[in-house]
Structure formats: C-alpha cells, structure tokens
Coordinates of C-alpha atoms in Angstrom, one line a residue:
X1 CA 40.1 168.2 230.5
X2 CA 40.9 167.5 234.3
X3 CA 40.8 163.9 235.1
X4 CA 37.6 164.1 237.3
X5 CA 35.7 166.0 234.5
X6 CA 36.7 163.5 231.8
X7 CA 33.9 162.4 229.6
X8 CA 34.2 158.7 228.2
X9 CA 35.3 158.5 224.6
X10 CA 36.4 162.2 224.4
X11 CA 40.2 161.5 224.8
X12 CA 39.8 158.5 221.9
X13 CA 38.0 161.0 219.6
X14 CA 40.8 163.7 220.1
X15 CA 43.7 161.0 219.7
X16 CA 41.7 159.4 216.6
X17 CA 41.5 162.9 215.0
X18 CA 45.3 163.9 215.9
X19 CA 46.7 160.4 214.4
X20 CA 44.3 160.7 211.4
X21 CA 45.7 164.1 210.6
X22 CA 49.2 163.0 211.0
X23 CA 48.9 160.3 208.9
X24 CA 47.4 162.2 206.1
X25 CA 50.4 164.6 206.1
X26 CA 52.8 161.7 206.3
X27 CA 51.2 159.9 203.3
X28 CA 51.3 163.0 201.3
X29 CA 55.1 162.5 201.5
X30 CA 54.8 159.3 199.8
X31 CA 55.3 159.0 195.8
X32 CA 52.0 157.5 195.0
X33 CA 53.5 156.3 191.8
X34 CA 55.9 153.9 193.7
X35 CA 53.5 152.2 196.0
X36 CA 53.1 148.5 195.5
X37 CA 50.0 147.6 194.1
X38 CA 48.8 145.5 197.1
X39 CA 49.4 148.6 199.5
X40 CA 47.9 151.3 197.1
X41 CA 44.3 151.1 198.8
X42 CA 46.1 151.4 202.2
X43 CA 47.7 154.6 201.4
X44 CA 44.7 155.8 199.3
X45 CA 42.4 155.4 202.3
X46 CA 45.0 157.0 204.6
X47 CA 45.3 160.1 202.3
X48 CA 41.7 160.8 203.8
X49 CA 42.9 161.2 207.3
X50 CA 42.3 165.1 206.7
X51 CA 38.9 164.1 207.7
X52 CA 40.2 164.2 211.2
X53 CA 39.8 167.9 211.1
X54 CA 36.2 167.5 211.1
X55 CA 36.3 165.3 214.2
X56 CA 38.2 167.8 216.3
X57 CA 35.6 170.5 215.5
X58 CA 32.6 168.3 216.3
X59 CA 34.5 167.2 219.7
X60 CA 35.4 171.0 220.2
X61 CA 31.7 172.2 220.1
X62 CA 30.6 169.2 222.1
X63 CA 33.0 170.0 224.8
X64 CA 32.8 173.6 224.9
X65 CA 28.6 173.5 224.7
X66 CA 28.2 171.2 227.7
X67 CA 28.7 174.0 230.6
X68 CA 25.8 176.3 228.5
X69 CA 23.4 173.2 228.1
X70 CA 23.7 172.4 231.9
X71 CA 23.1 176.0 232.9
X72 CA 20.1 176.7 230.5
X73 CA 18.5 173.1 231.7
X74 CA 19.1 174.0 235.3
X75 CA 17.5 177.6 235.0
X76 CA 21.0 179.2 235.8
X77 CA 22.4 182.4 234.4
X78 CA 24.5 182.3 231.4
X79 CA 28.1 181.0 232.1
X80 CA 30.4 184.1 232.4
X81 CA 31.9 184.8 229.1
X82 CA 35.0 186.5 230.3
X83 CA 36.0 183.0 232.0
X84 CA 35.0 181.1 228.7
X85 CA 37.1 183.6 226.5
X86 CA 39.9 183.2 229.1
X87 CA 40.1 179.6 228.9
X88 CA 40.1 179.4 225.0
X89 CA 42.8 182.0 224.7
X90 CA 45.0 180.3 227.3
X91 CA 44.4 176.9 225.6
X92 CA 45.0 178.1 222.1
X93 CA 46.9 181.4 221.8
X94 CA 50.5 180.6 223.3
X95 CA 51.0 177.3 221.1
X96 CA 49.7 178.9 218.2
X97 CA 51.4 182.3 218.4
X98 CA 54.7 180.1 219.2
X99 CA 54.3 177.6 216.1
X100 CA 53.1 180.7 213.8
X101 CA 56.1 182.5 214.5
X102 CA 58.4 179.9 214.0
X103 CA 56.8 178.9 210.6
X104 CA 56.9 182.6 209.6
X105 CA 60.8 182.9 210.3
X106 CA 61.5 179.5 208.8
X107 CA 59.8 180.5 205.7
X108 CA 62.0 183.4 204.5
X109 CA 65.4 182.3 206.4
X110 CA 65.2 178.3 205.3
X111 CA 62.6 178.0 202.6
X112 CA 63.7 181.4 200.6
X113 CA 60.3 183.1 200.4
X114 CA 60.8 186.8 199.9
X115 CA 60.0 188.9 203.2
X116 CA 57.5 191.1 201.6
X117 CA 54.3 192.9 202.3
X118 CA 52.3 189.7 201.6
X119 CA 54.3 187.4 203.7
X120 CA 54.1 189.8 206.6
X121 CA 50.5 190.6 206.0
X122 CA 49.5 186.9 206.0
X123 CA 51.4 186.6 209.5
X124 CA 49.7 189.6 210.8
X125 CA 46.4 188.3 209.8
X126 CA 47.0 184.6 211.5
X127 CA 48.2 186.4 214.6
X128 CA 44.9 188.5 215.3
X129 CA 43.1 185.3 213.9
X130 CA 41.5 186.7 210.9
X131 CA 43.1 184.9 208.2
X132 CA 40.2 182.9 207.6
X133 CA 38.3 185.3 205.7
X134 CA 40.1 185.6 202.5
X135 CA 42.3 183.4 200.1
X136 CA 45.3 185.6 200.6
X137 CA 45.6 185.1 204.1
X138 CA 44.0 181.6 204.5
X139 CA 47.5 179.9 205.2
X140 CA 48.9 182.5 207.5
X141 CA 52.5 181.3 207.2
X142 CA 54.3 179.1 204.4
X143 CA 56.2 177.0 206.9
X144 CA 53.2 175.5 208.6
X145 CA 50.0 175.0 206.7
X146 CA 47.7 173.3 209.3
X147 CA 47.6 176.5 211.0
X148 CA 45.0 177.4 209.0
X149 CA 42.2 175.6 211.2
X150 CA 42.9 177.4 214.2
X151 CA 41.4 180.8 213.3
X152 CA 38.5 178.9 211.8
X153 CA 37.9 177.3 215.0
X154 CA 38.2 180.3 216.9
X155 CA 35.4 181.9 214.6
X156 CA 33.4 178.9 216.2
X157 CA 34.3 179.8 219.8
X158 CA 32.7 183.4 219.1
X159 CA 29.8 182.4 217.2
X160 CA 29.0 179.3 220.0
X161 CA 28.0 181.9 222.8
X162 CA 26.1 184.2 220.3
X163 CA 24.0 181.2 219.7
X164 CA 23.5 180.3 223.4
X165 CA 22.6 184.2 224.1
X166 CA 19.8 183.8 221.8
X167 CA 18.7 180.7 223.6
X168 CA 19.2 182.3 227.3
X169 CA 17.3 185.2 226.1
X170 CA 13.9 185.5 228.1
X171 CA 11.9 185.6 224.9
X172 CA 13.2 182.2 223.7
X173 CA 14.3 180.6 227.0
X174 CA 12.2 177.6 227.4
X175 CA 11.9 174.9 230.5
X176 CA 11.6 172.4 227.7
X177 CA 14.5 170.6 226.7
X178 CA 13.2 169.5 223.4
X179 CA 12.3 173.0 222.6
X180 CA 15.8 174.3 223.1
X181 CA 17.5 171.5 221.4
X182 CA 15.0 172.4 218.2
X183 CA 15.9 176.1 218.4
X184 CA 19.7 174.6 218.3
X185 CA 19.0 172.7 215.0
X186 CA 17.5 176.2 213.8
X187 CA 20.9 177.6 214.7
X188 CA 22.6 174.9 212.5
X189 CA 20.2 175.5 209.7
X190 CA 21.1 179.3 209.6
X191 CA 24.6 178.3 209.4
X192 CA 24.1 176.0 206.6
X193 CA 22.1 178.9 204.8
X194 CA 24.8 181.3 205.5
X195 CA 27.2 178.6 204.1
X196 CA 25.5 178.5 201.0
X197 CA 25.1 182.0 200.5
X198 CA 29.0 182.3 200.6
X199 CA 29.7 179.4 198.2
X200 CA 26.9 181.1 195.7
X201 CA 27.9 184.6 195.7
X202 CA 31.5 184.7 196.9
X203 CA 33.4 182.5 194.4
X204 CA 36.9 182.9 193.8
X205 CA 38.3 183.5 190.4
X206 CA 40.3 181.0 188.2
X207 CA 43.6 183.2 187.9
X208 CA 46.4 181.3 190.2
X209 CA 43.9 178.7 191.3
X210 CA 45.2 175.3 192.3
X211 CA 47.7 173.7 194.3
X212 CA 50.2 174.2 191.5
X213 CA 50.4 177.8 192.7
X214 CA 51.4 177.0 196.2
X215 CA 49.7 177.6 199.5
X216 CA 47.4 180.8 198.0
X217 CA 46.8 178.7 195.0
X218 CA 45.3 175.9 197.2
X219 CA 43.4 178.4 199.1
X220 CA 41.6 179.5 196.2
X221 CA 40.8 175.9 195.3
X222 CA 39.4 175.4 198.7
X223 CA 37.4 178.7 199.0
X224 CA 34.6 179.7 199.1
X225 CA 33.6 175.8 200.2
X226 CA 35.9 176.2 203.1
X227 CA 34.7 179.1 205.2
X228 CA 34.1 179.6 208.9
X229 CA 30.3 179.6 208.6
X230 CA 30.4 176.2 207.0
X231 CA 32.7 174.9 209.7
X232 CA 30.5 176.3 212.3
X233 CA 27.7 173.9 211.1
X234 CA 30.4 171.1 211.7
X235 CA 31.2 172.6 215.4
X236 CA 27.4 173.1 216.0
X237 CA 26.7 169.5 215.5
X238 CA 29.1 168.7 218.4
X239 CA 27.2 171.5 220.3
X240 CA 23.8 169.8 219.7
X241 CA 25.3 166.3 220.8
X242 CA 26.3 168.0 224.0
X243 CA 22.8 169.1 224.5
X244 CA 21.5 165.7 223.8
X245 CA 24.2 164.0 226.0
X246 CA 23.3 166.2 228.9
X247 CA 19.6 165.0 229.0
X248 CA 20.4 161.1 228.5
X249 CA 20.0 159.4 231.7
X250 CA 23.3 158.9 233.5
X251 CA 22.8 155.4 234.0
X252 CA 25.1 153.3 232.2
X253 CA 24.0 150.4 229.7
X254 CA 25.1 148.2 226.9
X255 CA 22.8 149.9 224.4
X256 CA 25.2 152.9 224.6
X257 CA 28.2 150.5 224.0
X258 CA 26.6 149.0 220.9
X259 CA 25.3 152.6 219.6
X260 CA 28.5 154.2 220.3
X261 CA 30.3 151.2 218.5
X262 CA 27.9 151.6 215.5
X263 CA 28.5 155.3 215.4
X264 CA 32.2 154.8 215.3
X265 CA 32.3 152.3 212.3
X266 CA 29.9 154.5 210.6
X267 CA 32.2 157.4 210.9
X268 CA 35.2 155.2 209.7
X269 CA 33.0 154.3 206.6
X270 CA 32.8 157.8 205.6
X271 CA 36.5 157.7 204.8
X272 CA 36.2 155.4 201.8
X273 CA 33.4 157.3 200.4
X274 CA 35.6 160.2 199.4
X275 CA 37.7 157.6 197.4
X276 CA 37.6 158.4 193.7
X277 CA 36.9 162.2 194.4
X278 CA 38.4 165.3 195.6
X279 CA 40.8 164.7 198.4
X280 CA 38.7 167.2 200.6
X281 CA 35.7 164.7 200.5
X282 CA 33.2 167.4 199.7
X283 CA 29.7 166.3 200.5
X284 CA 26.3 168.0 201.1
X285 CA 26.5 171.7 200.2
X286 CA 30.0 171.5 199.3
X287 CA 31.2 171.3 202.9
X288 CA 34.3 169.2 203.2
X289 CA 34.9 165.9 205.3
X290 CA 31.9 164.1 204.2
X291 CA 29.5 166.5 205.8
X292 CA 26.9 165.6 207.5
X293 CA 27.5 162.1 207.9
X294 CA 30.9 162.0 209.4
X295 CA 30.0 164.8 212.0
X296 CA 26.8 162.8 212.7
X297 CA 28.8 159.9 213.5
X298 CA 31.0 161.5 215.8
X299 CA 28.4 163.4 217.5
X300 CA 26.4 160.2 218.1
X301 CA 29.5 158.3 219.5
X302 CA 29.9 161.5 222.0
X303 CA 26.3 161.2 222.9
X304 CA 26.7 157.5 224.0
X305 CA 30.4 156.7 225.1
X306 CA 30.0 158.8 228.5
X307 CA 27.0 156.1 229.3
X308 CA 28.7 153.2 228.0
X309 CA 29.6 150.1 230.2
X310 CA 32.8 148.9 228.6
X311 CA 33.6 150.6 225.3
X312 CA 34.7 154.1 226.4
X313 CA 37.0 152.5 229.1
X314 CA 38.7 150.4 226.4
X315 CA 39.0 153.4 224.0
X316 CA 40.4 155.9 226.8
X317 CA 43.5 153.9 227.4
X318 CA 46.8 155.5 228.4
X319 CA 48.1 155.7 224.9
X320 CA 44.6 157.5 223.9
X321 CA 44.9 159.9 226.7
X322 CA 48.7 160.7 226.1
X323 CA 47.9 161.4 222.5
X324 CA 44.9 163.5 223.5
X325 CA 47.0 165.4 225.9
X326 CA 49.6 166.4 223.6
X327 CA 47.3 166.5 220.4
X328 CA 47.3 170.1 219.9
X329 CA 51.1 170.5 220.0
X330 CA 51.4 167.6 217.5
X331 CA 49.1 169.2 215.2
X332 CA 50.7 172.8 215.1
X333 CA 54.1 171.4 214.7
X334 CA 53.7 168.5 212.6
X335 CA 53.8 170.2 209.2
X336 CA 57.0 172.3 210.5
X337 CA 59.1 169.0 210.8
X338 CA 57.9 167.2 208.0
X339 CA 58.5 170.0 205.8
X340 CA 61.7 170.8 207.4
X341 CA 63.0 167.2 207.0
X342 CA 62.5 167.4 203.3
X343 CA 64.2 170.7 203.0
X344 CA 67.2 169.8 204.9
X345 CA 67.2 166.1 204.0
X346 CA 66.1 165.8 200.5
X347 CA 66.6 161.7 200.7
X348 CA 64.1 161.3 203.5
X349 CA 60.7 159.8 202.8
X350 CA 62.3 157.7 200.0
X351 CA 63.0 160.1 197.7
X352 CA 65.7 159.2 195.2
X353 CA 66.1 155.5 196.9
X354 CA 65.3 152.4 195.5
X355 CA 63.4 151.2 198.5
X356 CA 60.8 154.0 198.5
X357 CA 58.5 152.3 200.7
X358 CA 61.0 151.4 203.3
X359 CA 62.6 154.9 203.0
X360 CA 59.3 156.5 203.4
X361 CA 58.3 154.0 206.5
X362 CA 61.7 154.9 208.4
X363 CA 61.3 158.6 207.9
X364 CA 57.8 158.6 208.8
X365 CA 59.0 157.0 212.2
X366 CA 61.7 159.2 212.9
X367 CA 59.4 162.1 212.1
X368 CA 56.5 160.9 214.3
X369 CA 59.0 160.4 217.4
X370 CA 60.2 164.1 216.8
X371 CA 56.7 165.3 216.4
X372 CA 55.5 163.5 219.6
X373 CA 58.5 164.7 221.6
X374 CA 58.0 168.5 220.4
X375 CA 54.2 168.0 221.4
X376 CA 55.0 166.9 224.6
X377 CA 57.5 169.7 225.2
X378 CA 54.9 172.3 224.2
X379 CA 52.3 170.9 226.4
X380 CA 54.6 170.6 229.5
X381 CA 56.5 174.0 229.0
X382 CA 54.1 176.1 227.3
X383 CA 50.4 174.8 227.3
X384 CA 50.0 173.6 230.7
X385 CA 51.6 176.3 232.4
X386 CA 49.6 179.1 230.8
X387 CA 46.4 177.0 231.3
X388 CA 47.5 176.7 234.9
X389 CA 48.2 180.5 235.3
X390 CA 44.6 181.2 233.5
X391 CA 42.9 179.2 236.1
X392 CA 44.5 181.0 239.0
X393 CA 43.5 183.9 237.7
X394 CA 39.9 182.7 237.2
X395 CA 39.9 181.6 240.6
X396 CA 40.9 185.1 241.7
X397 CA 38.3 187.0 239.4
X398 CA 35.4 184.5 241.1
X399 CA 36.7 184.7 244.5
X400 CA 33.9 186.8 246.6
X401 CA 35.4 190.1 247.9
X402 CA 36.1 190.5 251.7
X403 CA 35.8 193.6 253.9

C-alpha cells in the first residue's frame, strides 16, 4: 500500500502472518524428539504458525474488496476490472514466476528429481496458475512448497469481482448498506456449500496418500479439504470485513482499540486450539486453520484498527511496516533457502549435533537473515519496479484522450 492509503493495522497483520509462516517452517526443521521438556509447549505452539496463511487470505480479501464497497455505496460504476487485473498481475506474477522457476530448476539439478513429464507438468500448471485443482499439481515444484497458496489466492482474485458483479447488477443493487452486506453473507454461504460439495463428492483415494510419499502424497492428504472454494470462504470473510469497515464512522474512539485488542487475543487463542489434532487445524466443515473463528478474529481486528486511537499506531511500527513490505518475497523464497541449507549443509538445524537446540537456533538466525535479504532484494529489484511500471500503464490507460 502507498503511505497515504495505509489502513491502520493492515501492516501489522501482514507482518504477523509472514512471521507466523516463517516460524512454522523453521520449527519443522527441529527434531521434536530432542526438544527440552520445558520448551516443548513453545515449539508445539509455534508449529501452528501455518495458520498465518488464513491471516493472509483474510487481509487480501479485506484490502481488495474496499474499492468495490466504496463504489457500491457511492452509487458509482463497478471499478475497472482491467485495472484490477493489471494490479494483481503486477503484484503477484513476477515474483511468483521467478521463485517458481528457481524451485523447478533446483528440483532436478540439486535435489535429483527426474526431469519427467510429471515434474514439467506441475511446473506448467503452476506457471499458468491452475495447479490448485488437482493433487498431482497441488505443489507446482519440489523446491518451493509454499507456492501452493498463490494459485489458490488467484482463484479468489477471480471470484471476488464475480461476486461484486452480482451486487452491482441492477436487479440486486441496493442503496441499503445492510442489504448489500447481507447479500455478501449469502455469497459466503454459497462458497461454504461449494466447499462441502467438493469435500463430500470429490475425495482422494488412499493409494500413495500421506506425507511419507512426498509432496504429492501430502497433497492427497490435504485435498479435498484444501480446495480453492473453501479458501474463497476465508477470503470472502475479509471482503465482508471491508464492507463493514467502510460504513463504520471514521471518528477514532478508544472502543475500537479495545475491540481490536480483544480480536487479536481471540485470533491468537485459536492457535493452541489446534494442539492435539492435525497440524492443519481443521475446524468447521473441515476447512483448515480454525475456520471460522480465526478468520473472524482477523476480520474484526481489521474492521476496528483503522479507527483506533493508539493501538494501530503501536502495531504498525517501523519493523511491522518493513516486514509487511517484503513479506511476499519472504514467503515465496523461504522454503528454497531452508531446504537448500539442509541439502548443501546437512549439519544445519542441529542435525548430528549434541546441542540440537543451539544448532537449530543458530541455523534459524542465519536462514532468517538470508531469507529477509532475498525478500528485500525481490521487492526492490523485481516487485516494486513492475508495480511502478503497471501504475504508469494504468495512468496512461485512464488518461483522457486529447485532440
């Protein structure tokens, strides 16, 4: 976001999600059998940093839906979908394609996977953002697991304006803010029914299912509970939050600080609720990451923090803003760095060391520094220039013709 368009709390939420996912992947490198008993609860809790993916989806839905709600409430036309698509492509595709290609090359040059039709097909499916529809292509490359979520999110990018096309249609368009928000709740309900249908009628078979069979076995384990329709329900809760936030009076109040703080606590409390169950935190309808309570907590915080007196200013500090700025690069490159470290230096993360905890901690610090350095370079050298280029093209496209 540009500085003048920043919404209070959004940078914090993005930074928190980024760090949660990073901590999750770092903890996965720890030998849980050698954790000191006093630290075991901490490491078990940190294992559920993967729930940060849900935070990302809610935040993305919140930010992308705001222009649509504002136009709807002001009785303006639907925001230009060409510009919407251009912005999304400029923000996501260059970094994603670069990391995807790097992961693909590493998979057969360093990790030794055969360069066969299966590997190439997964890469092609990921490149064209269609890998999310089948367990064979769910993880588009062997060298970068977290990339699975990017095609999932792009599906949400497509479904979001489709939902608003319905709300902007003359038949459904209402001057009542309440009615339009209720209609969006109906869209969430439709997504939940769609998710239920996928889970019920499109199960995966048990042959080769499980993480012991690698990425594709893990994908079979996750699907069909991991499907783009269910994740759109998470995303759409963020979009609903934007619709609520845009009608809340702009006047700042301490009550928003209180509600925002309680929402953050509520969200954090969802992580220990996953202890003792699957690491994915399956909840209502089998949707992962403690759905719907965690997404609702994030949504409530995003609704209230922009109108808070103090809390958003404290949370959106310089560190949060830096992490938020480079978060995309950190997300798409972290697994490449961590897996390469283990492949090239087998002794990292405490493996084979008497001081397992110390080795893991030292390796985690080095890995984090490398990941943030790459994430920063990705933002400065690739993501930001493409975004600026797209904004220039956008200005040219919207500039009135002169004769």
